[in-house]
């Protein structure tokens, strides 16, 4: 692994990558929706050799007392042991917790999902949406893949039917009513390795260490969440540059892979 | 600091004013290093233990020390009692604080050992992670652990249409609120921690970075003064 790391750093000096991509070039992306019969909405996202699944399940619950007229969303992420020898299963570690929280904040901050429309009876009953993210195959750039899958799963999702007592009725198919998801919030990560900013890193590239910044933008280009991580620092000029790159890349995805899938 | 705008905040501060800041180094007897920091009504203790043996052993790194961080809000630090123990917010905050500090420390000088940082939020009024990181940096220095640089941290943000430094909980509750914790190194203003929540333009981002940079520079001076206060020659 070490020789690989030194080689990657050496190539980066000439702005070259192992797989021949440009620094700001994503690997081929595929979004497949409706991949699970039993989910209210689901998606499989493939970026190069990275595969991530996202699914949305709905339930009803009492609202929180401080937001009686708003639905609730919870996000979990699990890195399956089959995805990498580095993953062990069990209670979510800090990497999984961070990924889930970054994706969650990106969607929440964008207000693309209308929580008020997830209210059934104010103060009594609201929709509770569970977003579950599963990493099936890990070749880097997991946050972006997870964010894309999450947005696609919500766009794909339809409400289940309620029975006469107002409980979710699983004996009938889903209704035709889509979840109130307007727009596509997308988290894009820029990594800095040896002073070079790059997009869509592979696992080997991520092994070469470096800091990252993930910036979520919504359709109008506004930023709805930022998360820096990894080891290292950015100058403020690099942060501004990363914001430009992520906005452009998210737009390209909305106009490309998302258009194709929906 | 740059020119102040006329619009006063609920507590009378200008947009680029910090709340009253207090810093004290070496406040805990049994830690190798410690610090106490107040940003207004946000109060934090930081302690450093180590370098010491690693438990459990499998976490040991043969080439360098591991830097572990724990962030904890005590149950009565907030209005609604915080249930003690594991929660996902604390796990994430501890991770980003630890990552911000790792490049500061000469970890390679202490293979097979651990440096543990414990951050106790005793009172919370927004900005707990930045106050905690500012305190952690002081506690590491107080522990005599060799460091490349120190970090200072503060939140920039927006409330009611204005870009602000060091928001209180009251300001964070504004409808259009944006909160952006930032940590920077003393010497060359490298951003070591950056998070954001809300909805803002790229122009807002750039302005917040400017305000945060000023705030971090001011805090850096106070951090140095706090260290000199403990380590002066009589």
Coordinates of N, CA and C in Angstrom, one line a residue, chain A residues 2 75-76 91-95 97-98 100-102 105 109-110 192 212-213 218 222-236 239-240 243-244 247, chain B residues 63 86-92 94-96 98-100 102-103 129 175 180 184 188-202 205-206 209-210 213:
Chain A
X2 N 2.0 1.2 0.7 CA 2.9 2.3 0.8 C 3.4 2.8 -0.5
X75 N -31.6 9.4 9.8 CA -30.6 8.9 8.8 C -29.6 8.0 9.5
X76 N -29.5 6.8 8.9 CA -28.4 5.9 9.4 C -27.6 5.4 8.3
X91 N -21.9 -1.9 15.9 CA -22.3 -0.5 16.2 C -21.6 0.5 15.3
X92 N -22.4 1.5 14.7 CA -21.7 2.4 13.8 C -20.6 3.2 14.5
X93 N -19.5 3.2 13.8 CA -18.3 3.9 14.3 C -18.4 5.4 13.9
X94 N -17.3 6.2 14.2 CA -17.4 7.6 13.9 C -17.5 7.9 12.4
X95 N -16.9 7.1 11.6 CA -16.9 7.4 10.2 C -18.3 7.3 9.6
X97 N -21.1 7.4 11.5 CA -21.9 8.5 12.1 C -21.8 9.8 11.4
X98 N -20.5 10.1 11.0 CA -20.2 11.4 10.3 C -20.9 11.4 9.0
X100 N -23.5 9.7 7.9 CA -25.0 9.8 8.0 C -25.4 11.2 8.3
X101 N -24.6 11.9 9.2 CA -25.0 13.2 9.7 C -24.8 14.3 8.6
X102 N -23.7 14.1 7.8 CA -23.5 15.0 6.7 C -24.6 14.9 5.7
X105 N -27.8 16.4 7.2 CA -27.8 17.9 7.2 C -28.0 18.5 5.9
X109 N -31.0 20.9 5.5 CA -30.7 22.3 5.3 C -31.2 22.9 4.0
X110 N -31.3 22.0 3.0 CA -31.8 22.4 1.7 C -33.3 22.7 1.7
X192 N -7.9 17.4 -0.7 CA -6.6 18.1 -1.0 C -5.5 17.1 -0.7
X212 N -10.3 16.8 3.5 CA -11.4 16.9 2.5 C -12.4 18.0 3.0
X213 N -13.1 18.5 2.1 CA -14.3 19.4 2.5 C -15.4 19.0 1.6
X218 N -27.9 23.2 -3.2 CA -29.2 22.9 -3.7 C -29.3 23.4 -5.2
X222 N -27.2 27.6 -3.9 CA -26.9 27.9 -2.5 C -26.3 26.7 -1.7
X223 N -25.4 27.1 -0.7 CA -24.8 26.1 0.1 C -25.7 25.7 1.3
X224 N -25.9 24.4 1.5 CA -26.7 24.1 2.7 C -26.0 23.3 3.7
X225 N -24.8 22.9 3.5 CA -24.0 22.3 4.5 C -22.5 22.2 4.1
X226 N -21.7 22.3 5.1 CA -20.2 22.1 4.8 C -19.7 21.2 5.9
X227 N -18.8 20.4 5.5 CA -18.1 19.5 6.5 C -16.7 19.3 6.1
X228 N -15.7 19.7 6.9 CA -14.3 19.4 6.7 C -14.0 18.2 7.4
X229 N -13.1 17.4 6.9 CA -12.6 16.2 7.6 C -11.3 15.8 7.1
X230 N -10.8 14.7 7.7 CA -9.5 14.2 7.3 C -8.4 15.0 7.9
X231 N -7.1 14.7 7.5 CA -6.0 15.3 8.2 C -5.3 16.3 7.3
X232 N -5.4 17.6 7.8 CA -4.7 18.7 7.0 C -5.6 19.9 6.9
X233 N -5.1 21.0 6.4 CA -5.8 22.2 6.4 C -6.0 22.8 5.0
X234 N -6.9 23.7 4.9 CA -7.2 24.5 3.6 C -6.9 25.9 3.9
X235 N -6.5 26.7 2.9 CA -6.5 28.1 3.0 C -7.9 28.6 2.7
X236 N -8.2 29.8 3.1 CA -9.6 30.3 2.8 C -9.8 30.4 1.3
X239 N -10.9 27.0 0.1 CA -12.3 26.8 0.5 C -13.2 27.4 -0.6
X240 N -12.9 28.7 -0.9 CA -13.8 29.4 -1.9 C -13.7 28.6 -3.2
X243 N -15.8 25.6 -3.1 CA -17.3 25.9 -3.2 C -17.7 26.1 -4.7
X244 N -16.8 26.7 -5.5 CA -17.1 26.8 -6.9 C -17.1 25.5 -7.6
X247 N -20.3 23.4 -6.6 CA -21.5 23.9 -7.2 C -21.6 23.4 -8.7
Chain B
X63 N 4.0 3.5 14.7 CA 4.8 4.6 14.1 C 4.5 6.0 14.8
X86 N -23.5 7.9 25.1 CA -23.2 7.9 23.7 C -24.3 8.7 22.9
X87 N -24.0 9.7 22.2 CA -24.9 10.2 21.2 C -24.1 10.6 20.0
X88 N -24.8 10.6 18.8 CA -24.2 10.7 17.5 C -23.5 12.1 17.3
X89 N -24.2 13.1 17.8 CA -23.7 14.5 17.7 C -22.3 14.5 18.3
X90 N -22.2 14.0 19.6 CA -20.9 14.1 20.3 C -19.8 13.3 19.6
X91 N -20.2 12.1 19.0 CA -19.2 11.3 18.3 C -18.6 12.1 17.1
X92 N -19.5 12.8 16.4 CA -19.1 13.5 15.2 C -18.2 14.7 15.6
X94 N -16.4 15.1 18.3 CA -15.1 14.6 18.8 C -14.2 14.3 17.6
X95 N -14.8 13.7 16.6 CA -14.0 13.3 15.4 C -13.4 14.5 14.7
X96 N -14.2 15.6 14.5 CA -13.7 16.7 13.7 C -12.7 17.5 14.6
X98 N -10.7 16.2 16.9 CA -9.5 15.4 16.8 C -8.7 15.5 15.5
X99 N -9.4 15.5 14.4 CA -8.8 15.7 13.1 C -8.2 17.1 13.0
X100 N -8.8 18.1 13.6 CA -8.2 19.4 13.5 C -6.9 19.5 14.3
X102 N -4.8 16.8 15.1 CA -3.7 15.9 14.8 C -2.5 16.5 14.1
X103 N -2.8 17.3 13.1 CA -1.6 17.9 12.4 C -0.8 18.8 13.2
X129 N -18.4 23.6 20.3 CA -17.3 22.9 19.7 C -16.1 23.8 19.5
X175 N -34.7 32.6 12.1 CA -35.3 31.8 11.0 C -34.3 31.6 9.9
X180 N -21.5 28.5 11.2 CA -20.3 27.9 10.6 C -19.1 28.0 11.5
X184 N -8.7 27.9 12.9 CA -7.6 28.2 12.1 C -6.3 28.2 12.9
X188 N -0.5 30.8 10.0 CA -0.8 31.1 8.6 C -2.3 30.9 8.3
X189 N -3.2 30.9 9.3 CA -4.6 30.9 9.1 C -5.1 29.7 8.2
X190 N -4.4 28.6 8.4 CA -4.9 27.4 7.7 C -6.2 26.9 8.4
X191 N -7.2 26.7 7.6 CA -8.5 26.2 8.1 C -8.4 24.7 8.5
X192 N -8.6 24.4 9.8 CA -8.4 23.0 10.3 C -9.7 22.4 10.6
X193 N -10.8 23.2 10.8 CA -12.1 22.7 11.0 C -13.1 23.6 10.4
X194 N -14.0 23.0 9.7 CA -15.0 23.8 9.0 C -16.3 23.0 8.9
X195 N -17.4 23.5 9.4 CA -18.7 22.9 9.2 C -19.7 24.0 9.0
X196 N -20.8 23.6 8.4 CA -21.9 24.6 8.2 C -23.2 24.0 8.1
X197 N -24.2 24.7 8.6 CA -25.6 24.3 8.6 C -26.4 25.4 8.2
X198 N -27.3 25.3 7.3 CA -28.2 26.4 7.0 C -28.4 26.5 5.5
X199 N -28.5 27.7 5.0 CA -28.7 28.0 3.6 C -28.1 29.3 3.2
X200 N -27.0 29.3 2.4 CA -26.3 30.5 2.1 C -25.7 30.5 0.8
X201 N -25.3 31.7 0.3 CA -24.7 31.8 -1.0 C -23.2 31.7 -0.9
X202 N -22.5 31.6 -2.0 CA -21.0 31.5 -2.0 C -20.4 32.8 -1.4
X205 N -20.4 32.8 2.2 CA -19.3 31.9 2.7 C -18.0 32.7 2.8
X206 N -17.8 33.5 1.7 CA -16.5 34.2 1.6 C -16.5 35.3 2.7
X209 N -15.9 33.7 6.1 CA -14.5 33.3 6.3 C -13.6 34.5 6.8
X210 N -14.0 35.7 6.2 CA -13.2 36.9 6.6 C -13.5 37.2 8.1
X213 N -11.8 34.7 10.3 CA -10.3 34.9 10.4 C -10.0 36.0 11.4

